[in-house]
Each structure stands twice: as structure tokens, then as C-alpha cells.
Coordinates of N, CA and C in Angstrom, one line a residue:
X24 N 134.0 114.7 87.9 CA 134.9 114.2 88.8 C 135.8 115.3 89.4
X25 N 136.2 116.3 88.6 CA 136.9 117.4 89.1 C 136.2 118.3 89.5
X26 N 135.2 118.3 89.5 CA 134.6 119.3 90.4 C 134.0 118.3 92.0
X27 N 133.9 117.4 91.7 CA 133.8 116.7 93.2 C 135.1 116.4 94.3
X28 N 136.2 116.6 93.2 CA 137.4 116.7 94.0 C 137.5 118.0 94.9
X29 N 136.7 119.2 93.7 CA 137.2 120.2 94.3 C 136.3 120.6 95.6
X30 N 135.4 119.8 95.7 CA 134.8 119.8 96.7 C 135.4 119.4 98.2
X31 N 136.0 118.3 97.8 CA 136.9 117.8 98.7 C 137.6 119.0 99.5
X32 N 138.6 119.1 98.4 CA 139.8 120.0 98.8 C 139.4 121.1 99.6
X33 N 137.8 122.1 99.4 CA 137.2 122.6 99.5 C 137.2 122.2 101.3
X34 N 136.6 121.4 101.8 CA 136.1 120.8 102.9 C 137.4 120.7 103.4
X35 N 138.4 120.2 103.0 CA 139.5 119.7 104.1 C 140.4 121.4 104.1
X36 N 140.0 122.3 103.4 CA 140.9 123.6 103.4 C 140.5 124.3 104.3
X37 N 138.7 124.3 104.5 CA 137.9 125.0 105.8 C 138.1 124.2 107.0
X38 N 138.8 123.3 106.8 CA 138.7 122.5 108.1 C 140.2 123.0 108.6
X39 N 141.3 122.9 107.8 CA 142.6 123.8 108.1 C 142.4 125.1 109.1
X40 N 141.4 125.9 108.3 CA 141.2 127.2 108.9 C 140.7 127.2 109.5
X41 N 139.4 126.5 110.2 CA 139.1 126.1 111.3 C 140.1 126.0 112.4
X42 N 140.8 125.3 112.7 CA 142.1 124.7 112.9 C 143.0 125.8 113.7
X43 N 143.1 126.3 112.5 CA 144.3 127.8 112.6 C 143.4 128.9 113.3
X44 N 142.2 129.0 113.3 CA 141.7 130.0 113.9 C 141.4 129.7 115.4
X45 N 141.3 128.4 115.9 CA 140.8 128.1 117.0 C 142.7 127.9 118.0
X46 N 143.6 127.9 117.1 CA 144.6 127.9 117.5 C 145.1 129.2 117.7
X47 N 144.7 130.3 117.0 CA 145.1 131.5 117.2 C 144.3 131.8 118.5
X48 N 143.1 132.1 118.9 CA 141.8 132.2 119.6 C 142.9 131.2 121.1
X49 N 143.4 130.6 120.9 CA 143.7 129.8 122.3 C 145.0 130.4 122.8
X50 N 145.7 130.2 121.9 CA 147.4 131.1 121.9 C 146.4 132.8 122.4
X51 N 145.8 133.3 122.1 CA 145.4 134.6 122.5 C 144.9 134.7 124.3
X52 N 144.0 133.6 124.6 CA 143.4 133.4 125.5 C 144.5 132.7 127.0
X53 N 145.4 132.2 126.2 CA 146.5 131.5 127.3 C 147.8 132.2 127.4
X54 N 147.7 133.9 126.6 CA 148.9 133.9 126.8 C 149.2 134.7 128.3
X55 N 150.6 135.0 128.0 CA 151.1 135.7 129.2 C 150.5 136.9 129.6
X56 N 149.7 137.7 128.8 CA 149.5 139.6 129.1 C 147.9 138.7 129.6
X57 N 147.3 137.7 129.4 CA 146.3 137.5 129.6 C 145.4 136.9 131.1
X58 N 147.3 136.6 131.9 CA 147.3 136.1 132.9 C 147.1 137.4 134.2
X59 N 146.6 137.0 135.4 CA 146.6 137.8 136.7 C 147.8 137.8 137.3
X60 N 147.6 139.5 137.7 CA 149.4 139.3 137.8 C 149.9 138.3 139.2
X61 N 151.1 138.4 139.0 CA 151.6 137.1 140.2 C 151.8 138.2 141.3
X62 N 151.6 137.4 142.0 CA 151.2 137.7 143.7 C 152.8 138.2 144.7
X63 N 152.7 139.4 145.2 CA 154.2 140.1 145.4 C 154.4 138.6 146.5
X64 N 155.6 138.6 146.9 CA 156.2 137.9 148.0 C 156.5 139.1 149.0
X65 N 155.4 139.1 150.5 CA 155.6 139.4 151.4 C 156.5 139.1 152.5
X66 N 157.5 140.0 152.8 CA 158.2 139.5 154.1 C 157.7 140.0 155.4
X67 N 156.9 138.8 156.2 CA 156.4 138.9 157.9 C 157.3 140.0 158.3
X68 N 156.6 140.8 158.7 CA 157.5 141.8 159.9 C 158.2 141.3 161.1

């Protein structure tokens, strides 16, 4: 029985890290240094 719990725990702790990693991976991919830079404001001659 304790070892099928720890199985559990096991599954829902990789699923955490799953989690955390796909959240790091996104926070990396959406941040600001990752963006094109913004576009100067031209003033018409």
C-alpha cells in the first residue's frame, strides 16, 4: 500500500515539474530581450 502511494506521489511530483519547466520554457520565449525591437517613430520631413 505504501509503496503504491509512493507511486502516486511519484506521478503527481513529475507532473509538477513538468509544469515548472514548460513555465520556465514560456516566461523565456515571451520575454522582453526576446522581443523585435520597437519600431523608431519617424517624423515626415
Amino acid at each position: 500500500m505504501i509503496n503504491s502511494a509512493r507511486k502516486v506521489i511519484m506521478v503527481f511530483w513529475n507532473a509538477l515539474n513538468m509544469v515548472k519547466a514548460l513555465f520556465i520554457a514560456a516566461i523565456s520565449t515571451f520575454s522582453a530581450e526576446s522581443l523585435p525591437p520597437a519600431p523608431s517613430a519617424q517624423v515626415p520631413a
